[in-house]
Short mmCIF file of C-alpha atoms in Angstrom, two decimals:
data_model
loop_
_atom_site.label_atom_id
_atom_site.label_comp_id
_atom_site.label_asym_id
_atom_site.label_seq_id
_atom_site.Cartn_x
_atom_site.Cartn_y
_atom_site.Cartn_z
CA UNK A 107 -15.99 -8.47 10.99
CA UNK A 108 -12.43 -7.53 9.91
CA UNK A 109 -10.10 -5.93 12.46
CA UNK A 110 -7.23 -3.51 11.80
CA UNK A 111 -4.59 -1.84 13.94
CA UNK A 112 -3.64 1.64 12.73
CA UNK A 113 -0.74 3.49 14.36
CA UNK A 114 -0.23 7.22 14.20
CA UNK A 115 -4.00 7.50 13.99
CA UNK A 116 -4.58 10.82 15.75
CA UNK A 117 -3.89 12.97 12.68
CA UNK A 118 -2.71 13.00 9.09
CA UNK A 119 -2.68 9.85 7.03
CA UNK A 120 -3.30 7.55 9.99
CA UNK A 121 -6.49 9.38 10.92
CA UNK A 122 -7.62 9.35 7.28
CA UNK A 123 -6.92 5.63 6.88
CA UNK A 124 -8.81 4.88 10.09
CA UNK A 125 -11.80 6.86 8.88
CA UNK A 126 -11.78 5.17 5.50
CA UNK A 127 -11.50 1.69 7.01
CA UNK A 128 -14.35 2.45 9.43
CA UNK A 129 -16.52 3.59 6.52
CA UNK A 130 -15.85 0.20 4.93
CA UNK A 131 -16.98 -1.67 8.05
CA UNK A 132 -13.67 -2.46 9.74
CA UNK A 133 -13.38 -2.65 13.51
CA UNK A 134 -10.31 -0.74 14.67
CA UNK A 135 -7.60 -0.51 17.29
CA UNK A 136 -6.06 2.95 17.06
CA UNK A 137 -2.70 4.08 18.42
CA UNK A 138 -1.10 7.50 18.88
CA UNK A 139 0.84 9.39 21.51
CA UNK A 140 -1.70 12.18 22.04
CA UNK A 141 -4.67 10.83 24.00
CA UNK A 142 -7.12 13.70 23.34
CA UNK A 143 -6.54 13.75 19.58
CA UNK A 144 -6.70 9.96 19.47
CA UNK A 145 -10.05 9.96 21.27
CA UNK A 146 -11.35 12.41 18.67
CA UNK A 147 -10.24 10.12 15.84
CA UNK A 148 -11.89 7.19 17.57
CA UNK A 149 -15.16 9.08 17.96
CA UNK A 150 -15.19 9.97 14.28
CA UNK A 151 -14.57 6.35 13.31
CA UNK A 152 -17.28 5.07 15.67
CA UNK A 153 -19.80 7.26 13.84
CA UNK A 154 -19.60 4.69 11.03
CA UNK A 155 -21.11 2.09 13.39
CA UNK A 156 -17.97 0.04 14.01
CA UNK A 157 -16.13 -0.92 17.19
CA UNK A 158 -13.11 1.26 17.90
CA UNK A 159 -10.57 0.86 20.71
CA UNK A 160 -8.15 3.79 21.17
CA UNK A 161 -4.91 2.91 22.98
CA UNK A 162 -2.70 5.90 23.66
CA UNK A 163 1.03 5.25 23.75
CA UNK A 164 4.30 5.08 21.84
CA UNK A 165 5.01 2.25 19.40
CA UNK A 166 8.62 2.20 20.59
CA UNK A 167 7.26 0.71 23.84
CA UNK A 168 6.93 -3.07 23.96
CA UNK A 169 4.14 -2.79 26.53
CA UNK A 170 2.17 -0.50 24.21
CA UNK A 171 2.60 -2.87 21.28
CA UNK A 172 1.38 -5.77 23.41
CA UNK A 173 -1.66 -3.74 24.49
CA UNK A 174 -2.55 -2.99 20.86
CA UNK A 175 -2.46 -6.64 19.86
CA UNK A 176 -4.35 -7.69 22.99
CA UNK A 177 -7.10 -5.21 22.08
CA UNK A 178 -7.28 -6.62 18.55
CA UNK A 179 -7.54 -10.12 19.98
CA UNK A 180 -10.50 -9.01 22.10
CA UNK A 181 -12.21 -7.69 18.96
CA UNK A 182 -11.81 -11.09 17.31
CA UNK A 183 -8.36 -11.16 15.71
CA UNK A 184 -6.13 -9.12 13.42
CA UNK A 185 -6.61 -8.93 9.66
CA UNK A 186 -4.61 -5.80 8.85
CA UNK A 187 -1.72 -4.03 10.56
CA UNK A 188 -1.01 -0.48 9.36
CA UNK A 189 2.39 0.77 10.52
CA UNK A 190 1.91 4.49 9.94
CA UNK A 191 3.39 6.09 13.09
CA UNK A 192 6.51 8.04 12.24
CA UNK A 193 9.14 10.38 13.64
CA UNK A 194 11.22 12.79 11.56
CA UNK A 195 14.26 12.79 13.83
CA UNK A 196 14.63 16.57 13.56
CA UNK A 197 12.11 19.38 13.10
CA UNK A 198 12.78 21.09 10.78
CA UNK A 199 14.94 18.65 8.87
CA UNK A 200 18.66 19.40 8.77
CA UNK A 201 21.71 18.15 6.82
CA UNK A 202 23.42 14.98 7.99
CA UNK A 203 26.48 16.96 9.05
CA UNK A 204 24.51 18.52 11.92
CA UNK A 205 21.72 16.01 12.44
CA UNK A 206 21.27 15.21 16.15
CA UNK A 207 22.14 11.57 16.74
CA UNK A 208 19.56 11.30 19.49
CA UNK A 209 16.90 12.32 16.97
CA UNK A 210 18.18 9.69 14.56
CA UNK A 211 17.91 7.05 17.29
CA UNK A 212 14.35 8.13 18.06
CA UNK A 213 13.39 7.95 14.38
CA UNK A 214 14.79 4.43 14.07
CA UNK A 215 13.07 3.35 17.30
CA UNK A 216 9.67 4.53 16.04
CA UNK A 217 9.90 3.99 12.29
CA UNK A 218 11.84 0.72 12.24
CA UNK A 219 12.14 -1.02 15.61
CA UNK A 220 8.61 -0.15 16.73
CA UNK A 221 7.10 -1.18 13.40
CA UNK A 222 8.91 -4.52 13.34
CA UNK A 223 8.13 -5.09 17.00
CA UNK A 224 4.42 -4.64 16.30
CA UNK A 225 4.64 -7.06 13.37
CA UNK A 226 6.30 -9.62 15.62
CA UNK A 227 3.66 -9.13 18.32
CA UNK A 228 0.81 -9.45 15.85
CA UNK A 229 2.13 -12.30 13.67
CA UNK A 230 0.22 -15.11 15.38
CA UNK A 231 -3.09 -13.31 14.77
CA UNK A 232 -2.12 -12.23 11.25
CA UNK A 233 -1.16 -15.79 10.32
CA UNK A 234 -4.49 -17.05 11.68
CA UNK A 235 -6.51 -14.52 9.66
CA UNK A 236 -8.13 -15.55 6.41
CA UNK A 237 -6.21 -12.84 4.55
CA UNK A 238 -3.71 -11.32 6.97
CA UNK A 239 -1.93 -8.22 5.70
CA UNK A 240 0.65 -5.64 6.74
CA UNK A 241 0.74 -2.13 5.27
CA UNK A 242 3.95 -0.27 6.08
CA UNK A 243 3.93 3.41 5.13
CA UNK A 244 7.08 4.29 3.21
CA UNK A 245 8.34 7.47 1.55
CA UNK A 246 9.99 8.68 -1.63
CA UNK A 247 12.87 9.62 0.66
CA UNK A 248 13.58 5.89 1.02
CA UNK A 249 14.74 5.68 -2.60
CA UNK A 250 15.79 9.24 -3.58
CA UNK A 251 18.69 11.24 -2.04
CA UNK A 252 16.97 14.49 -1.03
CA UNK A 253 19.04 17.04 0.90
CA UNK A 254 18.06 17.17 4.62
CA UNK A 255 15.92 14.02 4.28
CA UNK A 256 18.84 11.62 4.79
CA UNK A 257 18.18 10.47 8.35
CA UNK A 258 14.43 10.08 7.94
CA UNK A 259 14.95 8.48 4.53
CA UNK A 260 17.38 5.98 6.05
CA UNK A 261 14.66 4.77 8.43
CA UNK A 262 12.22 4.39 5.55
CA UNK A 263 14.79 2.54 3.42
CA UNK A 264 15.33 0.17 6.34
CA UNK A 265 11.58 -0.27 6.64
CA UNK A 266 11.30 -1.05 2.94
CA UNK A 267 13.94 -3.76 3.15
CA UNK A 268 12.38 -5.28 6.26
CA UNK A 269 9.02 -5.28 4.48
CA UNK A 270 10.47 -7.08 1.46
CA UNK A 271 12.13 -9.72 3.61
CA UNK A 272 8.94 -10.16 5.66
CA UNK A 273 7.00 -10.78 2.44
CA UNK A 274 9.48 -13.49 1.46
CA UNK A 275 9.53 -15.08 4.91
CA UNK A 276 5.73 -14.92 5.39
CA UNK A 277 4.31 -15.93 2.00
CA UNK A 278 0.89 -16.53 3.57
CA UNK A 279 0.54 -12.80 4.29
CA UNK A 280 0.18 -9.78 2.03
CA UNK A 281 2.92 -7.26 2.84
CA UNK A 282 2.79 -3.85 1.20
CA UNK A 283 5.22 -0.97 1.64
CA UNK A 284 3.58 2.05 0.14
CA UNK A 285 4.72 5.61 -0.57
CA UNK A 286 1.76 7.98 -0.20
CA UNK A 287 3.65 10.91 -1.74
CA UNK A 288 3.87 14.43 -0.31
CA UNK A 289 0.71 15.51 1.49
CA UNK A 290 -0.65 18.54 3.28
CA UNK A 291 0.13 17.35 6.80
CA UNK A 292 1.51 18.71 10.05
CA UNK A 293 4.53 16.43 9.68
CA UNK A 294 5.35 17.84 6.24
CA UNK A 295 4.99 21.39 7.58
CA UNK A 296 7.31 20.54 10.47
CA UNK A 297 9.85 18.97 8.12
CA UNK A 298 10.06 21.96 5.76
CA UNK A 299 8.30 24.93 7.39
CA UNK A 300 9.17 27.30 4.54
CA UNK A 301 7.45 25.23 1.85
CA UNK A 302 4.05 26.08 0.40
CA UNK A 303 1.90 22.98 0.87
CA UNK A 304 -1.31 24.42 -0.61
CA UNK A 305 -1.00 22.43 -3.84
CA UNK A 306 -0.48 19.07 -2.14
CA UNK A 307 -3.27 16.51 -1.68
CA UNK A 308 -4.80 15.98 1.73
CA UNK A 309 -4.46 12.65 3.55
CA UNK A 310 -8.20 12.15 3.05
CA UNK A 311 -7.63 12.24 -0.70
CA UNK A 312 -4.76 9.75 -0.55
CA UNK A 313 -6.18 7.19 1.90
CA UNK A 314 -8.77 5.62 -0.46
CA UNK A 315 -6.06 5.20 -3.09
CA UNK A 316 -3.76 3.31 -0.72
CA UNK A 317 -6.62 1.09 0.41
CA UNK A 318 -6.87 -0.31 -3.11
CA UNK A 319 -4.15 -2.62 -1.81
CA UNK A 320 -6.55 -4.04 0.75
CA UNK A 321 -9.73 -3.96 -1.29
CA UNK A 322 -8.16 -5.73 -4.28
CA UNK A 323 -5.78 -7.96 -2.35
CA UNK A 324 -2.85 -6.85 -4.49
CA UNK A 325 0.38 -8.88 -4.34
CA UNK A 326 3.05 -8.11 -1.78
CA UNK A 327 5.41 -5.37 -2.95
CA UNK A 328 6.31 -1.70 -2.98
CA UNK A 329 3.67 0.67 -4.31
CA UNK A 330 3.18 4.40 -4.72
CA UNK A 331 -0.08 6.29 -4.39
CA UNK A 332 0.67 7.99 -7.70
CA UNK A 333 0.71 4.70 -9.62
CA UNK A 334 -2.30 3.34 -7.75
CA UNK A 335 -4.26 6.52 -8.51
CA UNK A 336 -3.38 6.13 -12.18
CA UNK A 337 -4.95 2.68 -12.16
CA UNK A 338 -1.60 0.91 -12.17
CA UNK A 339 -1.04 -1.90 -9.70
CA UNK A 340 2.45 -2.82 -10.86
CA UNK A 341 4.27 -2.48 -7.58
CA UNK A 342 7.83 -3.70 -7.16
CA UNK A 343 7.36 -7.33 -6.08
CA UNK A 344 8.87 -8.86 -2.97
CA UNK A 345 12.24 -10.46 -3.67
CA UNK A 346 12.85 -8.24 -6.72
CA UNK A 347 16.43 -7.45 -5.81
CA UNK A 348 16.01 -5.26 -2.74
CA UNK A 349 15.01 -1.64 -2.51
CA UNK A 350 15.39 0.19 -5.82
#
């Protein structure tokens, strides 16, 4: 049975990815800060007949990261690590001129340091897996200069570069950094509370598209849900000259 760790799994894309993986027979270790919401996600995933271990905590904590990997080890190993947990750094988003530096530090701790720390913690199990893989959730803000998205985008650009280097350094693993596009989520509403999100896809609509990466074992690289949904699997390959 394949085992995945999914962070930020209490709501939004993380919850949707967990549900989709459970439906495909994956055993899961789920992480999120909110214990009650995480337990609800775990219960929904268990309904698919798989083993699910919820571990409440913050990915910026080394002890929490160790607990996640220990739980995966107890389930039999680690085949897929999904770094989905994220922090905006400011809610709502604000221009760089007034962005709180403490919020920027928090965003880097969660989106970059925590994600890399979890990769480091899980590498022995990922290397031992038959087809170990890492899926890091990116953003269009990593590659486009949107007003007010600078701080958050900087964390995602850093994550993209780390992902590309990891793919080069760990050729035995699949490493994907994937932009799901704008979605109808609580995070998006918090980022831009005045925006109308009604026309955006739900995380449940996007999750199966992103999991093409896993199902088809696509090469390491940067992908977007838009291209994957269009039947295109021509992601930017690892080592292709950095983040575009």
